[in-house]
Short mmCIF file of C-alpha atoms and ligand atoms in Angstrom, two decimals:
data_model
loop_
_atom_site.label_atom_id
_atom_site.label_comp_id
_atom_site.label_asym_id
_atom_site.label_seq_id
_atom_site.Cartn_x
_atom_site.Cartn_y
_atom_site.Cartn_z
CA UNK A 210 15.22 7.56 26.70
CA UNK A 211 15.00 3.77 27.26
CA UNK A 212 17.65 1.45 25.94
CA UNK A 213 17.05 -0.10 22.56
CA UNK A 214 16.61 -3.87 22.94
CA UNK A 215 19.35 -5.87 21.19
CA UNK A 216 18.58 -7.15 17.71
CA UNK A 217 17.75 -10.87 17.80
CA UNK A 218 20.66 -12.93 16.49
CA UNK A 219 20.35 -13.98 12.88
CA UNK A 220 19.16 -17.57 12.53
CA UNK A 221 22.04 -19.57 10.97
CA UNK A 222 19.53 -21.82 9.14
CA UNK A 223 18.82 -19.85 5.91
CA UNK A 224 15.32 -21.18 5.29
CA UNK A 225 14.23 -20.52 8.89
CA UNK A 226 15.54 -16.96 8.63
CA UNK A 227 13.70 -16.28 5.38
CA UNK A 228 10.47 -17.75 6.78
CA UNK A 229 10.78 -15.57 9.87
CA UNK A 230 11.26 -12.42 7.76
CA UNK A 231 8.23 -13.47 5.72
CA UNK A 232 6.24 -13.79 8.94
CA UNK A 233 7.23 -10.25 10.01
CA UNK A 234 6.16 -8.91 6.60
CA UNK A 235 2.79 -10.65 7.01
CA UNK A 236 2.45 -9.01 10.44
CA UNK A 237 3.05 -5.65 8.72
CA UNK A 238 0.35 -6.44 6.16
CA UNK A 239 -2.08 -7.43 8.93
CA UNK A 240 -1.29 -4.22 10.83
CA UNK A 241 -1.91 -2.00 7.79
CA UNK A 242 -5.12 -3.87 6.97
CA UNK A 243 -6.35 -3.39 10.56
CA UNK A 244 -5.49 0.29 11.07
CA UNK A 245 -5.59 1.82 7.57
CA UNK A 246 -9.00 2.23 6.01
CA UNK A 247 -7.32 3.60 2.87
CA UNK A 248 -5.21 0.44 2.51
CA UNK A 249 -8.34 -1.73 2.60
CA UNK A 250 -10.10 0.56 0.12
CA UNK A 251 -7.14 0.52 -2.29
CA UNK A 252 -6.92 -3.28 -2.07
CA UNK A 253 -10.63 -3.64 -2.90
CA UNK A 254 -10.33 -1.16 -5.77
CA UNK A 255 -7.34 -3.09 -7.14
CA UNK A 256 -9.33 -6.32 -7.00
CA UNK A 257 -12.27 -4.64 -8.73
CA UNK A 258 -9.96 -3.31 -11.47
CA UNK A 259 -8.48 -6.79 -11.92
CA UNK A 260 -11.93 -8.34 -12.34
CA UNK A 261 -12.86 -5.56 -14.77
CA UNK A 262 -9.70 -6.24 -16.81
CA UNK A 263 -10.53 -9.95 -16.99
CA UNK A 264 -14.14 -9.21 -18.00
CA UNK A 265 -13.07 -6.76 -20.71
CA UNK A 266 -10.23 -8.94 -21.95
CA UNK A 267 -7.69 -6.22 -21.13
CA UNK A 268 -4.07 -7.10 -20.20
CA UNK A 269 -4.16 -7.38 -16.37
CA UNK A 270 -0.42 -6.72 -15.95
CA UNK A 271 -0.68 -2.89 -15.80
CA UNK A 272 -3.50 -3.25 -13.26
CA UNK A 273 -1.29 -5.48 -11.09
CA UNK A 274 1.62 -3.03 -11.40
CA UNK A 275 -0.47 0.03 -10.52
CA UNK A 276 -2.03 -1.82 -7.57
CA UNK A 277 1.38 -2.94 -6.33
CA UNK A 278 2.65 0.64 -6.56
CA UNK A 279 -0.28 2.18 -4.66
CA UNK A 280 -0.44 -0.54 -1.99
CA UNK A 281 3.32 -0.52 -1.43
CA UNK A 282 3.36 3.25 -1.03
CA UNK A 283 0.41 3.02 1.37
CA UNK A 284 2.43 0.52 3.43
CA UNK A 285 5.40 2.92 3.49
CA UNK A 286 3.02 5.72 4.46
CA UNK A 287 1.71 3.56 7.31
CA UNK A 288 5.25 2.84 8.47
CA UNK A 289 6.16 6.52 8.35
CA UNK A 290 3.02 7.50 10.26
CA UNK A 291 3.84 5.00 13.00
CA UNK A 292 7.44 6.23 13.23
CA UNK A 293 6.35 9.86 13.25
CA UNK A 294 3.82 9.22 16.03
CA UNK A 295 6.55 7.41 17.98
CA UNK A 296 9.18 10.11 17.61
CA UNK A 297 6.94 13.18 17.61
CA UNK A 298 3.71 12.59 19.53
CA UNK A 299 3.27 16.37 19.88
CA UNK A 300 2.92 18.81 16.98
CA UNK A 301 6.12 19.53 15.09
CA UNK A 302 6.40 21.15 11.63
CA UNK A 303 8.88 18.46 10.50
CA UNK A 304 6.51 15.70 11.63
CA UNK A 305 3.82 17.43 9.58
CA UNK A 306 6.15 17.64 6.56
CA UNK A 307 7.02 13.92 6.85
CA UNK A 308 3.40 12.79 7.11
CA UNK A 309 2.16 15.16 4.41
CA UNK A 310 4.91 14.14 1.96
CA UNK A 311 4.20 10.43 2.55
CA UNK A 312 0.49 11.04 2.01
CA UNK A 313 1.31 13.00 -1.16
CA UNK A 314 3.26 10.01 -2.52
CA UNK A 315 0.17 7.81 -2.15
CA UNK A 316 -2.04 10.49 -3.68
CA UNK A 317 0.24 10.94 -6.69
CA UNK A 318 0.45 7.18 -7.35
CA UNK A 319 -3.34 6.88 -6.96
CA UNK A 320 -3.94 9.69 -9.47
CA UNK A 321 -1.63 8.04 -12.01
CA UNK A 322 -3.34 4.69 -11.37
CA UNK A 323 -6.70 6.37 -12.01
CA UNK A 324 -5.46 7.93 -15.26
CA UNK A 325 -3.93 4.59 -16.31
CA UNK A 326 -7.21 2.85 -15.51
CA UNK A 327 -9.22 5.31 -17.63
CA UNK A 328 -6.78 4.95 -20.53
CA UNK A 329 -6.91 1.16 -20.26
CA UNK A 330 -10.58 0.57 -19.57
CA UNK A 331 -12.56 3.36 -21.18
CA UNK A 332 -12.33 2.33 -24.87
CA UNK A 333 -13.14 -1.41 -24.30
CA UNK A 334 -15.82 -0.53 -21.75
CA UNK A 335 -17.57 1.84 -24.18
CA UNK A 336 -17.35 -0.83 -26.89
CA UNK A 337 -18.73 -3.50 -24.53
CA UNK A 338 -21.63 -1.20 -23.60
CA UNK A 339 -22.29 -0.47 -27.27
CA UNK A 340 -21.57 3.23 -26.83
CA UNK A 341 -18.82 3.51 -29.44
N1 ATP B 924 2.97 15.08 15.26
C1 ATP B 924 2.45 15.86 14.28
N2 ATP B 924 2.99 17.07 14.07
C2 ATP B 924 2.52 17.87 13.09
N3 ATP B 924 1.49 17.58 12.29
C3 ATP B 924 0.92 16.37 12.42
C4 ATP B 924 1.35 15.45 13.43
N4 ATP B 924 0.58 14.34 13.33
C5 ATP B 924 -0.27 14.56 12.33
N5 ATP B 924 -0.09 15.77 11.77
C6 ATP B 924 -0.84 16.37 10.65
O1 ATP B 924 -2.13 15.78 10.59
C7 ATP B 924 -2.30 15.08 9.35
C8 ATP B 924 -3.07 13.83 9.62
O2 ATP B 924 -2.28 12.98 10.40
P1 ATP B 924 -2.76 11.53 10.84
O3 ATP B 924 -1.73 10.94 11.71
O4 ATP B 924 -4.13 11.61 11.38
O5 ATP B 924 -2.72 10.76 9.52
P2 ATP B 924 -3.90 10.61 8.48
O6 ATP B 924 -3.74 11.65 7.42
O7 ATP B 924 -5.17 10.49 9.25
O8 ATP B 924 -3.51 9.28 7.83
P3 ATP B 924 -4.45 8.10 7.54
O9 ATP B 924 -5.77 8.66 7.14
O10 ATP B 924 -3.70 7.45 6.41
O11 ATP B 924 -4.44 7.34 8.84
C9 ATP B 924 -0.88 14.86 8.83
O12 ATP B 924 -0.84 14.72 7.40
C10 ATP B 924 -0.17 16.10 9.31
O13 ATP B 924 -0.45 17.20 8.45
#
């Protein structure tokens, strides 16, 4: 196995260091956006839910929290997929368990977000449409 390259030395200037970490995080966001169709879909759905909340006059905070949860878990899932592909490019039951469990975390959060969305939006939506 090749040698691990040394970690770059920490920048002694605090602001520079923070800005550099921020840049790496943005690179991670760009990577997930490029390679993960689900991440893009979840981001668009979150935006749609936010617009719906504003239109219906519903508190947008729960929408933001659910979106943050789902998108963050999708990012962790993306990270885990990349690591699994790196360490286990051939089939291994533990690689399967890791990927499946990470996918299950996103699924679970998405289901709760869906239930939360129905609870939040259904009554005002029915009222707005004159159906209740
Ligand atoms: N190295 C591996 N060893 C064992 N099973 C694997 C391996 N790679 C993938 N799998 C199985 O195939 C499934 C799909 O893996 P894949 O890497 O294609 O991710 P994915 O589900 O397509 O994710 P996404 O759609 O988010 O990109 C995994 O959930 C796992 O069950």
